[in-house]
Coordinates of C-alpha atoms in Angstrom, one line a residue:
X1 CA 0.0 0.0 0.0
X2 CA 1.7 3.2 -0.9
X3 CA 1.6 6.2 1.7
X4 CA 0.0 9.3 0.2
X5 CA 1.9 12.3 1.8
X6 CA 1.2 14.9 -1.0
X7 CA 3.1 17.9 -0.6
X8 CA 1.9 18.0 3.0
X9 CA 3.1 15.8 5.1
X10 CA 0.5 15.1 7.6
X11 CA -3.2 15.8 8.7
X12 CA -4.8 16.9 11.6
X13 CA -8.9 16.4 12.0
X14 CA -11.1 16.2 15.0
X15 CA -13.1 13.4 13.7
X16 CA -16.1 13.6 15.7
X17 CA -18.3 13.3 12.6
X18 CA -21.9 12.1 12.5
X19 CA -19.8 9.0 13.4
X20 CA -20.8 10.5 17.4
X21 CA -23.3 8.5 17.2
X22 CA -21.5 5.5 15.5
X23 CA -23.3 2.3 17.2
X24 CA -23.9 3.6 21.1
X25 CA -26.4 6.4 19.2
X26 CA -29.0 5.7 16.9
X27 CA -28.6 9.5 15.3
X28 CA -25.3 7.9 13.4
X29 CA -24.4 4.4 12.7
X30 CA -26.2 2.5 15.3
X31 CA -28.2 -0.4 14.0
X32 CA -26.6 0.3 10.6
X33 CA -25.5 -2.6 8.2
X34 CA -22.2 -2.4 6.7
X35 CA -22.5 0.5 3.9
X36 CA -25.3 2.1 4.8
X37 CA -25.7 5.8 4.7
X38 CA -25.5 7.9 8.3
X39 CA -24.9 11.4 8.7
X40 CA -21.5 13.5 9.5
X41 CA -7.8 15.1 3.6
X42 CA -3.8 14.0 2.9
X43 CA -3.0 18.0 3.4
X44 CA -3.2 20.1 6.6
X45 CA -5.1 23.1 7.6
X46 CA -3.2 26.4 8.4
X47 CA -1.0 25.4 11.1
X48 CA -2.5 27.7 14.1
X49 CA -0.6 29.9 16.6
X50 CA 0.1 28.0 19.8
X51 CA 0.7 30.3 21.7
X52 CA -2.9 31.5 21.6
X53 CA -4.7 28.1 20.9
X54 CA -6.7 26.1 23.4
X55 CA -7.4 22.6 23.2
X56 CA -10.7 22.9 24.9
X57 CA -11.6 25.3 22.8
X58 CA -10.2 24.2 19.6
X59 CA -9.8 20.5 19.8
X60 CA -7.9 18.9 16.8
X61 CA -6.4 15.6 17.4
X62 CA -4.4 14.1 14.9
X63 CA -4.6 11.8 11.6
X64 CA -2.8 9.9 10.3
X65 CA -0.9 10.5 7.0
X66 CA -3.3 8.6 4.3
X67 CA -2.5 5.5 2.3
X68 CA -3.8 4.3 -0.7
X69 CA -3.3 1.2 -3.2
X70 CA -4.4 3.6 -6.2
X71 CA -1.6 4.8 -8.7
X72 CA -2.1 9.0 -8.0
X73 CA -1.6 10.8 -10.8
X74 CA -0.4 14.8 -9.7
X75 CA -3.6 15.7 -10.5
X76 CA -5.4 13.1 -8.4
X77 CA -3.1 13.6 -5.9
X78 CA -4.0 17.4 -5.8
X79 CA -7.7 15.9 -5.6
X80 CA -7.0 14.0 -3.2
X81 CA -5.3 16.9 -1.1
X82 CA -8.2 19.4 -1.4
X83 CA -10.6 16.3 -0.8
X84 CA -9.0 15.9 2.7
X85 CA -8.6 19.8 3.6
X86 CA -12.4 19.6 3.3
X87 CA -12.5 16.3 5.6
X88 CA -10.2 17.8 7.9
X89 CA -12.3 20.9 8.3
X90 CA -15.8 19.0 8.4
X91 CA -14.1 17.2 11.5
X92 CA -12.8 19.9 13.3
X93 CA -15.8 21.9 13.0
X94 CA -17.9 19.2 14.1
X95 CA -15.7 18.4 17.2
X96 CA -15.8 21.9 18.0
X97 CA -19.4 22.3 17.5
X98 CA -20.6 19.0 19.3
X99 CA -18.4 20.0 22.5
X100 CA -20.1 23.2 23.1
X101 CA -18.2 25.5 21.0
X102 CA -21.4 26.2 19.0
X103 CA -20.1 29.0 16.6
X104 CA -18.5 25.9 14.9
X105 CA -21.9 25.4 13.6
X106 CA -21.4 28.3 11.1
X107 CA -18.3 26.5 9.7
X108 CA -20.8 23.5 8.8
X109 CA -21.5 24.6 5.1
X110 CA -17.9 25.4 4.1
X111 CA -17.0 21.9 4.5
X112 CA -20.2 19.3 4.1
X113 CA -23.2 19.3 1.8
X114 CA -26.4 17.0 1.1
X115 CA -27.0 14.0 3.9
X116 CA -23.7 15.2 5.7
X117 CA -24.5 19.0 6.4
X118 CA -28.5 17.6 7.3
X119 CA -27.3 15.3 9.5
X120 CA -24.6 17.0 11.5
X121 CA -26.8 20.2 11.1
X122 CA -29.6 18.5 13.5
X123 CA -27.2 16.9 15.7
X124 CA -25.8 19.6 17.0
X125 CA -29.2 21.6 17.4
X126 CA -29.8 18.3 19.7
X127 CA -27.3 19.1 21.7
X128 CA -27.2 22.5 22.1
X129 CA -31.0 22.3 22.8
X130 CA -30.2 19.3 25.4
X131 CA -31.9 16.5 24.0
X132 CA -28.6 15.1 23.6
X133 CA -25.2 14.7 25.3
X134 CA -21.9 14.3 23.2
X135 CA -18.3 13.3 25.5
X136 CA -15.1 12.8 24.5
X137 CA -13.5 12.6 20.8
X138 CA -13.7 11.1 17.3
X139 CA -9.9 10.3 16.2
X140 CA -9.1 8.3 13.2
X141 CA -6.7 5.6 13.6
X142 CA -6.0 4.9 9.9
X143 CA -6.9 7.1 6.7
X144 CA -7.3 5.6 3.4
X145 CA -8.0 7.0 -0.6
X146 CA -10.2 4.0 -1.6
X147 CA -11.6 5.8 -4.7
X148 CA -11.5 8.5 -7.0
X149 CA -14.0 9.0 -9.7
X150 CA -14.3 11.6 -12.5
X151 CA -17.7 14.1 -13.2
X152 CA -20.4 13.5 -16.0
X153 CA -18.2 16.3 -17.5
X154 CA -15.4 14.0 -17.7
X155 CA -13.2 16.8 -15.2
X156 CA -10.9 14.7 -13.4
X157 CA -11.2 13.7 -9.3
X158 CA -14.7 15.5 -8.8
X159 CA -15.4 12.4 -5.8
X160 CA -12.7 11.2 -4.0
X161 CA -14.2 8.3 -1.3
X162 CA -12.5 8.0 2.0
X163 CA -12.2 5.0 4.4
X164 CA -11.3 5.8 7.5
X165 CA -10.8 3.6 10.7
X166 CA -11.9 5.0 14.0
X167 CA -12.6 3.4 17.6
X168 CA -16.3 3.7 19.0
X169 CA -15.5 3.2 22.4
X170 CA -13.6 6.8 22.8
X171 CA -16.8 8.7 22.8
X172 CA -20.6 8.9 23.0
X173 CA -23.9 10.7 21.3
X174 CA -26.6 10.3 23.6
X175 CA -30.6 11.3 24.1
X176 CA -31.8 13.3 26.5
X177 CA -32.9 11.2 29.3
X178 CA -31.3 8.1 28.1
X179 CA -28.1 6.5 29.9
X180 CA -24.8 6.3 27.8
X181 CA -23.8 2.6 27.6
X182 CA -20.7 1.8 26.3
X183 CA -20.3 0.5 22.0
X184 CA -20.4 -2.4 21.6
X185 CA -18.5 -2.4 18.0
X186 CA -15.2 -1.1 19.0
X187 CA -13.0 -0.5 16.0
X188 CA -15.0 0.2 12.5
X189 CA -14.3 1.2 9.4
X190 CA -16.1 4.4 7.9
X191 CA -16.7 5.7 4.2
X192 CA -17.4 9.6 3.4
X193 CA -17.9 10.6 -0.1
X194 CA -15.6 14.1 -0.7
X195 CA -17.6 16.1 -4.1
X196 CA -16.0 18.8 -5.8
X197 CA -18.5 21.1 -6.8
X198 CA -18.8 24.6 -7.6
X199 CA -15.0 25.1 -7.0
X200 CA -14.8 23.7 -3.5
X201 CA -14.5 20.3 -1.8
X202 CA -17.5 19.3 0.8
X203 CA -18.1 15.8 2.5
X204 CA -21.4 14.8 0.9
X205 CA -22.5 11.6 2.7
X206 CA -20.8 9.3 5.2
X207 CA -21.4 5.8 6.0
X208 CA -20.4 2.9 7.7
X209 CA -18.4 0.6 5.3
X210 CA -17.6 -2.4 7.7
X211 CA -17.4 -3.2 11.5
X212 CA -14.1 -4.0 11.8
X213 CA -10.7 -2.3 10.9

């Protein structure tokens, strides 16, 4: 499997994606069979100052450089780079947003669309409108570029699909009124779908792909 460092060397995402819910909430992947659609890059986001960042306020856990068995042209792997700045800043935003940092909402748009941006859009209304409870993180383990497809219009690496692996038990999505018990899946394996539309890069749909990674 080759290792797909681009021209940036390494990516950084909160990951705590419509996965929240993965398996210990139904709002994400709970009771979902293996590629079925549930809510919720390799470059890097701006590096930000640290002298005046906060990790409770700006949480952005690390991920792992991506890998892929495809043979990248520059141009896919320019794609693929823009693809995962979007990923990055769909995770980071919803991290931010799901924690209580709900001006993160506002960032929603500039990195999802379609079942994504719907998903994570009411999920975080939940919580801020306590009917649900979101702790800890969403951290990918392992970042893959499974596919890359071209547009009706023929332009090259308009969809650029994602597997990601992240562990279940490191956080938890849960109703108002309900009591968090612990996922029972542990490690899975997610898929989001990364379009190029309209000049910019969104995650568009997110699913699980398999229970196991």
């Amino acid at each position: 499997m080759k290792t797909g460092l681009g021209r940036r060397v390494r990516v950084r995402a909160a990951t705590a994606l419509t996965l929240t819910a993965a398996l210990s909430v139904p709002l994400l992947l709970s009771g979902c069979e293996d590629h079925s659609p549930v809510a919720a890059p390799t470059s890097t986001l701006p590096a930000k100052d640290s002298s005046t960042a906060s990790p409770a306020a700006d949480p952005q856990p690390t991920i792992p450089a991506y890998k892929t068995d495809l043979d990248l042209s520059s141009e896919e792997t320019e794609a693929v780079e823009g693809a995962l700045v979007a990923f990055e800043g769909f995770l980071v935003s919803i991290n931010g947003a799901y924690s209580g940092h709900y001006e993160k909402v506002e960032d929603f748009s500039k990195f999802s669309s379609g079942e994504a941006l719907a998903s994570i859009s009411d999920e975080a209304e939940s919580i801020k409108n306590q009917q649900a409870t979101f702790e800890g993180e969403i951290n990918p383990l392992s970042v893959e570029i499974f596919k890359i497809s071209d547009s009706p219009d023929r332009r090259p690496s308009s969809n650029v699909t994602v597997h990601f692996c992240v562990d279940t038990s490191h956080w938890s999505l849960t109703q108002a009124g309900a009591k968090p018990t612990p996922n029972p899946d542990g490690l899975v394996m997610m898929e989001h779908e990364i379009l190029f539309e309209d000049g910019s890069w969104t995650v568009d749909k997110q699913s699980l792909w398999e229970r196991k990674c």
